[in-house]
């Protein structure tokens, strides 16, 4: 059974879902993902865990209090901490994130290790450690610039074209 919640955080109202029973497991989606993107995985893990999923601030059912602004990993990690404090206030939780959610997972782990029992960071986009880092970082700058001039859909399209046909 899925239970939907709303959580007031500074600057936003987060939509979250919990399902299952057992130790807390927070699943963090990649950029543009939301709770629904993780439904199949959450359903499979709910027999063993209390699975927590959410729509990151500004996505899907999580609303911002003001206009959309640049978002930082630390803000998303703070939101993740608030989710854990709400659903599992007295016990550390398992945390798993994919793509940009993996970077949020790592930030949460670095700043709040006492709240994380174990972490999985699946495919964090750590382009700066690659031999051709300048090429990748230039792509991300172009995506960011496109977001400012042409909007989210155009920036998403530019990102997908830039990372290759595997994702198309």
Coordinates of N, CA and C in Angstrom, one line a residue:
X1 N 0.8 -1.2 0.0 CA 0.0 0.0 0.0 C 0.9 1.2 0.0
X2 N 0.6 2.2 -0.9 CA 1.3 3.4 -1.0 C 0.6 4.5 -0.2
X3 N 1.4 5.2 0.7 CA 0.8 6.3 1.4 C 1.5 7.6 0.9
X4 N 0.7 8.5 0.5 CA 1.2 9.8 0.0 C 1.2 10.8 1.1
X5 N 2.3 11.7 1.1 CA 2.5 12.7 2.1 C 2.9 14.0 1.5
X6 N 2.7 15.1 2.2 CA 3.3 16.4 1.8 C 4.2 16.9 2.9
X7 N 5.3 17.4 2.6 CA 6.3 17.9 3.6 C 6.7 19.3 3.3
X8 N 6.4 20.2 4.2 CA 6.8 21.6 4.0 C 8.3 21.7 4.3
X9 N 9.1 22.2 3.4 CA 10.5 22.5 3.6 C 10.8 23.9 3.2
X10 N 11.9 24.5 3.6 CA 12.2 25.9 3.2 C 12.1 26.0 1.7
X11 N 11.2 26.9 1.2 CA 11.1 27.2 -0.2 C 10.3 26.3 -1.1
X12 N 9.7 25.2 -0.5 CA 9.0 24.2 -1.3 C 8.0 23.4 -0.4
X13 N 7.1 22.7 -1.1 CA 6.3 21.6 -0.5 C 6.6 20.4 -1.3
X14 N 7.2 19.4 -0.6 CA 7.6 18.1 -1.2 C 6.5 17.1 -1.2
X15 N 6.3 16.4 -2.3 CA 5.4 15.2 -2.3 C 6.3 14.0 -2.1
X16 N 5.9 13.1 -1.2 CA 6.6 11.9 -1.0 C 5.6 10.7 -0.8
X17 N 6.1 9.6 -1.0 CA 5.3 8.3 -0.9 C 6.1 7.4 0.0
X18 N 5.4 6.6 0.8 CA 6.0 5.5 1.6 C 5.2 4.3 1.3
X19 N 5.9 3.1 1.3 CA 5.3 1.8 1.1 C 6.2 0.8 1.8
X20 N 5.5 -0.3 2.2 CA 6.3 -1.4 2.8 C 6.5 -1.3 4.3
X21 N 7.3 -2.2 4.8 CA 7.6 -2.2 6.2 C 9.0 -2.8 6.4
X22 N 9.7 -2.2 7.3 CA 11.1 -2.6 7.6 C 11.9 -1.4 7.7
X23 N 13.3 -1.6 7.7 CA 14.1 -0.4 7.8 C 13.9 0.6 6.6
X24 N 14.1 1.8 6.9 CA 13.9 2.9 5.9 C 14.9 2.8 4.8
X25 N 14.4 2.9 3.5 CA 15.2 3.0 2.3 C 14.7 4.1 1.5
X26 N 15.6 5.1 1.3 CA 15.2 6.3 0.5 C 15.8 6.1 -0.9
X27 N 14.9 6.2 -1.9 CA 15.4 6.1 -3.3 C 15.3 7.5 -3.9
X28 N 16.4 7.9 -4.5 CA 16.6 9.3 -5.0 C 16.7 9.2 -6.5
X29 N 15.7 9.8 -7.3 CA 15.8 9.8 -8.7 C 16.8 10.7 -9.3
X30 N 17.1 10.4 -10.6 CA 18.0 11.3 -11.3 C 17.3 12.6 -11.7
X31 N 18.0 13.5 -12.4 CA 17.4 14.8 -12.8 C 16.1 14.5 -13.6
X32 N 15.1 15.3 -13.3 CA 13.9 15.2 -14.1 C 13.0 14.0 -13.7
X33 N 13.5 13.1 -12.8 CA 12.8 12.0 -12.4 C 11.9 12.3 -11.2
X34 N 11.0 11.5 -10.9 CA 10.1 11.7 -9.7 C 9.8 10.4 -9.1
X35 N 8.9 10.4 -8.1 CA 8.5 9.2 -7.4 C 8.0 8.1 -8.3
X36 N 7.2 8.5 -9.3 CA 6.6 7.5 -10.2 C 7.7 6.8 -11.0
X37 N 8.8 7.4 -11.3 CA 9.9 6.8 -12.1 C 10.5 5.6 -11.3
X38 N 10.3 5.6 -10.0 CA 10.9 4.6 -9.1 C 9.9 3.5 -8.7
X39 N 8.7 3.6 -9.1 CA 7.6 2.7 -8.7 C 8.0 1.3 -8.8
X40 N 8.4 0.8 -10.0 CA 8.7 -0.7 -10.1 C 9.8 -1.1 -9.0
X41 N 10.8 -0.3 -8.9 CA 11.9 -0.7 -7.9 C 11.3 -0.6 -6.5
X42 N 10.6 0.5 -6.2 CA 10.0 0.6 -4.8 C 9.1 -0.5 -4.5
X43 N 8.2 -0.9 -5.5 CA 7.3 -2.0 -5.2 C 8.0 -3.3 -4.9
X44 N 9.1 -3.6 -5.6 CA 9.9 -4.8 -5.4 C 10.6 -4.8 -4.1
X45 N 11.0 -3.7 -3.6 CA 11.7 -3.6 -2.3 C 10.8 -3.4 -1.1
X46 N 9.5 -3.1 -1.3 CA 8.6 -2.9 -0.2 C 8.4 -4.1 0.7
X47 N 8.7 -5.3 0.2 CA 8.5 -6.5 1.1 C 9.5 -6.5 2.2
X48 N 10.7 -5.8 2.0 CA 11.8 -5.8 3.0 C 12.0 -4.5 3.7
X49 N 11.6 -3.4 3.0 CA 11.9 -2.1 3.5 C 10.7 -1.2 3.6
X50 N 10.8 -0.1 4.4 CA 9.9 1.0 4.2 C 10.5 1.9 3.2
X51 N 10.0 1.9 2.0 CA 10.6 2.6 0.9 C 10.0 4.0 0.8
X52 N 10.9 4.9 0.7 CA 10.6 6.4 0.6 C 11.0 6.9 -0.8
X53 N 10.0 7.4 -1.5 CA 10.3 8.0 -2.8 C 9.7 9.4 -2.7
X54 N 10.1 10.3 -3.6 CA 9.6 11.7 -3.6 C 9.8 12.3 -5.0
X55 N 9.1 13.4 -5.2 CA 9.3 14.3 -6.3 C 10.2 15.4 -5.8
X56 N 11.4 15.5 -6.4 CA 12.3 16.6 -5.9 C 11.6 18.0 -6.1
X57 N 12.1 18.9 -5.4 CA 11.5 20.2 -5.4 C 11.4 20.8 -6.8
X58 N 10.2 21.3 -7.2 CA 10.0 21.9 -8.5 C 9.6 20.9 -9.6
X59 N 9.6 19.6 -9.2 CA 9.2 18.6 -10.2 C 7.9 17.9 -9.8
X60 N 7.1 17.6 -10.9 CA 5.9 16.9 -10.7 C 5.0 17.5 -9.6
X61 N 4.8 16.8 -8.6 CA 3.9 17.2 -7.5 C 4.5 18.0 -6.4
X62 N 5.8 18.2 -6.4 CA 6.5 19.0 -5.4 C 6.6 20.5 -6.0
X63 N 6.0 21.4 -5.2 CA 5.9 22.7 -5.7 C 6.9 23.7 -5.0
X64 N 7.3 24.7 -5.7 CA 8.1 25.7 -5.2 C 7.3 26.9 -4.6
X65 N 7.8 27.5 -3.6 CA 7.1 28.7 -3.1 C 7.2 29.9 -3.9
X66 N 8.2 30.0 -4.7 CA 8.5 31.1 -5.6 C 8.9 30.7 -7.0
X67 N 9.5 31.6 -7.7 CA 9.9 31.2 -9.1 C 11.0 30.1 -9.0
X68 N 11.1 29.4 -10.1 CA 12.2 28.4 -10.2 C 13.5 29.1 -10.3
X69 N 14.4 28.6 -9.4 CA 15.8 29.2 -9.3 C 16.8 28.1 -9.5
X70 N 18.0 28.4 -9.6 CA 19.1 27.4 -9.7 C 19.1 26.6 -8.5
X71 N 19.2 25.3 -8.7 CA 19.1 24.4 -7.5 C 20.5 23.7 -7.3
X72 N 20.9 23.6 -6.1 CA 22.2 23.0 -5.7 C 22.0 21.6 -5.2
X73 N 23.0 20.8 -5.3 CA 23.0 19.5 -4.8 C 22.8 19.5 -3.3
X74 N 23.4 20.5 -2.6 CA 23.2 20.6 -1.1 C 21.8 20.8 -0.7
X75 N 21.0 21.5 -1.5 CA 19.6 21.8 -1.2 C 18.8 20.5 -1.3
X76 N 19.1 19.7 -2.4 CA 18.4 18.4 -2.5 C 18.8 17.4 -1.4
X77 N 20.1 17.5 -1.0 CA 20.5 16.6 0.1 C 19.9 17.1 1.4
X78 N 19.7 18.4 1.6 CA 19.0 18.8 2.8 C 17.5 18.3 2.8
X79 N 16.9 18.3 1.6 CA 15.5 17.8 1.5 C 15.5 16.3 1.8
X80 N 16.5 15.6 1.3 CA 16.6 14.1 1.6 C 16.7 13.9 3.1
X81 N 17.5 14.7 3.8 CA 17.6 14.6 5.2 C 16.3 14.9 5.9
X82 N 15.6 15.9 5.4 CA 14.2 16.1 6.0 C 13.3 15.0 5.8
X83 N 13.4 14.3 4.6 CA 12.5 13.1 4.4 C 12.9 12.1 5.4
X84 N 14.2 11.8 5.6 CA 14.6 10.8 6.6 C 14.1 11.2 8.0
X85 N 14.3 12.5 8.4 CA 13.9 12.9 9.7 C 12.4 12.8 9.9
X86 N 11.6 12.8 8.8 CA 10.2 12.7 8.9 C 9.8 11.2 9.0
X87 N 10.3 10.4 8.2 CA 9.9 9.0 8.1 C 10.6 8.1 9.0
X88 N 11.9 8.3 9.3 CA 12.7 7.5 10.1 C 13.6 8.4 11.0
X89 N 13.0 9.0 12.0 CA 13.7 10.0 12.8 C 14.7 9.5 13.7
X90 N 14.6 8.2 14.1 CA 15.5 7.7 15.2 C 16.5 6.6 14.7
X91 N 16.4 6.3 13.4 CA 17.2 5.2 12.9 C 17.9 5.7 11.6
X92 N 19.2 5.3 11.4 CA 19.8 5.6 10.1 C 19.1 4.8 9.0
X93 N 19.1 5.3 7.8 CA 18.4 4.7 6.7 C 19.3 4.3 5.6
X94 N 18.9 3.3 4.8 CA 19.6 3.0 3.5 C 19.2 4.1 2.5
X95 N 20.1 4.5 1.7 CA 19.9 5.5 0.7 C 20.5 5.1 -0.6
X96 N 19.7 5.1 -1.7 CA 20.2 4.8 -3.0 C 19.8 5.8 -4.0
X97 N 20.7 6.3 -4.8 CA 20.4 7.3 -5.8 C 21.0 7.0 -7.1
X98 N 20.3 7.4 -8.2 CA 20.8 7.1 -9.5 C 21.1 8.5 -10.2
X99 N 22.2 8.5 -11.0 CA 22.5 9.7 -11.8 C 22.7 10.9 -10.8
X100 N 22.0 12.0 -11.1 CA 22.2 13.1 -10.1 C 21.7 12.8 -8.7
X101 N 20.8 11.8 -8.6 CA 20.4 11.4 -7.3 C 21.5 10.7 -6.6
X102 N 22.5 10.1 -7.3 CA 23.7 9.5 -6.7 C 24.6 10.6 -6.1
X103 N 24.7 11.7 -6.8 CA 25.4 12.8 -6.2 C 24.8 13.4 -5.0
X104 N 23.5 13.5 -5.0 CA 22.7 13.9 -3.7 C 23.0 12.9 -2.6
X105 N 23.0 11.6 -3.0 CA 23.3 10.5 -2.0 C 24.7 10.7 -1.4
X106 N 25.7 11.0 -2.2 CA 27.0 11.2 -1.7 C 27.1 12.4 -0.8
X107 N 26.4 13.5 -1.2 CA 26.5 14.7 -0.4 C 25.8 14.5 1.0
X108 N 24.7 13.8 1.0 CA 24.0 13.5 2.2 C 24.9 12.6 3.1
X109 N 25.6 11.6 2.5 CA 26.5 10.8 3.3 C 27.7 11.6 3.8
X110 N 28.2 12.5 3.0 CA 29.4 13.2 3.5 C 29.0 14.2 4.6
X111 N 27.8 14.8 4.6 CA 27.5 15.8 5.6 C 26.7 15.2 6.8
X112 N 26.1 14.0 6.6 CA 25.2 13.5 7.7 C 25.5 11.9 7.7
X113 N 26.7 11.5 7.9 CA 26.9 10.1 7.9 C 26.1 9.3 9.0
X114 N 25.8 10.0 10.1 CA 25.0 9.3 11.1 C 23.6 8.9 10.7
X115 N 23.1 9.5 9.6 CA 21.7 9.3 9.2 C 21.7 8.2 8.1
X116 N 22.8 7.8 7.6 CA 22.9 6.8 6.5 C 23.5 5.5 7.0
X117 N 22.7 4.4 6.9 CA 23.2 3.1 7.3 C 24.1 2.5 6.2
X118 N 23.7 2.7 5.0 CA 24.5 2.3 3.8 C 24.0 3.1 2.6
X119 N 24.9 3.3 1.7 CA 24.5 4.1 0.5 C 24.9 3.4 -0.8
X120 N 24.1 3.5 -1.8 CA 24.4 3.1 -3.2 C 24.3 4.3 -4.0
X121 N 25.4 4.7 -4.7 CA 25.5 5.8 -5.6 C 25.7 5.2 -7.0
X122 N 24.5 5.1 -7.8 CA 24.6 4.4 -9.1 C 24.8 5.4 -10.2
X123 N 25.9 5.3 -10.9 CA 26.2 6.2 -12.0 C 26.1 7.7 -11.7
X124 N 26.9 8.1 -10.7 CA 26.9 9.6 -10.5 C 27.6 10.2 -11.7
X125 N 27.0 11.3 -12.2 CA 27.7 12.0 -13.4 C 28.9 12.8 -12.9
X126 N 30.0 12.1 -12.7 CA 31.2 12.7 -12.2 C 32.1 13.0 -13.4
X127 N 31.7 13.8 -14.3 CA 32.4 14.0 -15.5 C 33.8 14.6 -15.3
X128 N 34.0 15.4 -14.3 CA 35.3 16.0 -14.1 C 36.4 15.1 -13.9
X129 N 36.2 13.8 -13.5 CA 37.3 12.9 -13.3 C 37.7 12.1 -14.6
X130 N 37.0 12.4 -15.7 CA 37.3 11.7 -16.9 C 38.4 12.4 -17.7
X131 N 39.2 11.6 -18.5 CA 40.3 12.2 -19.2 C 39.8 13.4 -20.2
X132 N 38.6 13.3 -20.7 CA 38.1 14.3 -21.6 C 37.1 15.2 -20.9
X133 N 37.4 15.5 -19.6 CA 36.5 16.3 -18.8 C 36.1 17.6 -19.4
X134 N 37.0 18.3 -20.1 CA 36.6 19.6 -20.6 C 35.5 19.5 -21.6
X135 N 35.4 18.4 -22.4 CA 34.3 18.2 -23.4 C 33.0 18.1 -22.6
X136 N 33.0 17.2 -21.6 CA 31.8 17.0 -20.9 C 31.3 18.2 -20.1
X137 N 32.3 18.9 -19.5 CA 31.9 20.1 -18.8 C 31.4 21.2 -19.7
X138 N 31.9 21.3 -20.9 CA 31.4 22.3 -21.9 C 30.0 21.9 -22.3
X139 N 29.7 20.6 -22.4 CA 28.3 20.2 -22.7 C 27.3 20.7 -21.6
X140 N 27.7 20.5 -20.4 CA 26.9 20.9 -19.3 C 26.7 22.4 -19.2
X141 N 27.7 23.1 -19.5 CA 27.6 24.6 -19.6 C 26.6 24.9 -20.7
X142 N 26.6 24.2 -21.8 CA 25.7 24.5 -22.9 C 24.3 24.2 -22.5
X143 N 24.1 23.0 -21.8 CA 22.8 22.7 -21.4 C 22.2 23.7 -20.4
X144 N 23.1 24.2 -19.5 CA 22.7 25.2 -18.5 C 22.3 26.5 -19.3
X145 N 23.1 26.9 -20.2 CA 22.8 28.1 -21.0 C 21.5 28.0 -21.8
X146 N 21.3 26.8 -22.3 CA 20.0 26.5 -23.1 C 18.8 26.6 -22.1
X147 N 19.0 26.1 -20.9 CA 17.9 26.2 -19.9 C 17.5 27.7 -19.7
X148 N 18.5 28.5 -19.6 CA 18.2 29.9 -19.4 C 17.6 30.6 -20.6
X149 N 17.9 30.2 -21.8 CA 17.5 30.9 -23.0 C 16.2 30.3 -23.6
X150 N 16.1 29.0 -23.5 CA 15.1 28.3 -24.3 C 14.2 27.4 -23.4
X151 N 14.5 27.2 -22.1 CA 13.6 26.5 -21.3 C 14.1 25.0 -21.0
X152 N 13.3 24.4 -20.1 CA 13.6 23.1 -19.7 C 13.6 22.0 -20.8
X153 N 12.6 22.0 -21.6 CA 12.4 21.0 -22.7 C 13.6 21.1 -23.6
X154 N 14.0 22.3 -24.0 CA 15.1 22.4 -25.0 C 16.4 22.0 -24.3
X155 N 16.6 22.3 -23.0 CA 17.8 21.9 -22.3 C 17.9 20.4 -22.2
X156 N 16.7 19.8 -21.9 CA 16.7 18.3 -21.8 C 17.1 17.7 -23.1
X157 N 16.5 18.2 -24.2 CA 16.9 17.7 -25.5 C 18.3 17.8 -25.9
X158 N 18.9 19.0 -25.5 CA 20.3 19.2 -25.7 C 21.2 18.2 -24.9
X159 N 20.8 18.0 -23.7 CA 21.5 17.0 -22.9 C 21.5 15.6 -23.5
X160 N 20.3 15.2 -23.9 CA 20.2 13.8 -24.5 C 21.0 13.7 -25.8
X161 N 21.0 14.8 -26.6 CA 21.8 14.7 -27.8 C 23.3 14.7 -27.5
X162 N 23.7 15.3 -26.4 CA 25.1 15.4 -26.0 C 25.6 14.2 -25.4
X163 N 24.8 13.4 -24.7 CA 25.3 12.2 -24.0 C 25.3 11.0 -24.9
X164 N 24.7 11.1 -26.1 CA 24.7 10.0 -27.0 C 23.4 9.3 -27.3
X165 N 23.5 8.5 -28.4 CA 22.2 7.9 -28.8 C 21.7 6.8 -27.9
X166 N 22.6 6.3 -27.0 CA 22.1 5.2 -26.1 C 20.9 5.6 -25.3
X167 N 20.8 6.9 -24.9 CA 19.7 7.4 -24.1 C 18.5 7.8 -24.9
X168 N 18.6 7.9 -26.2 CA 17.5 8.5 -27.0 C 16.5 7.4 -27.3

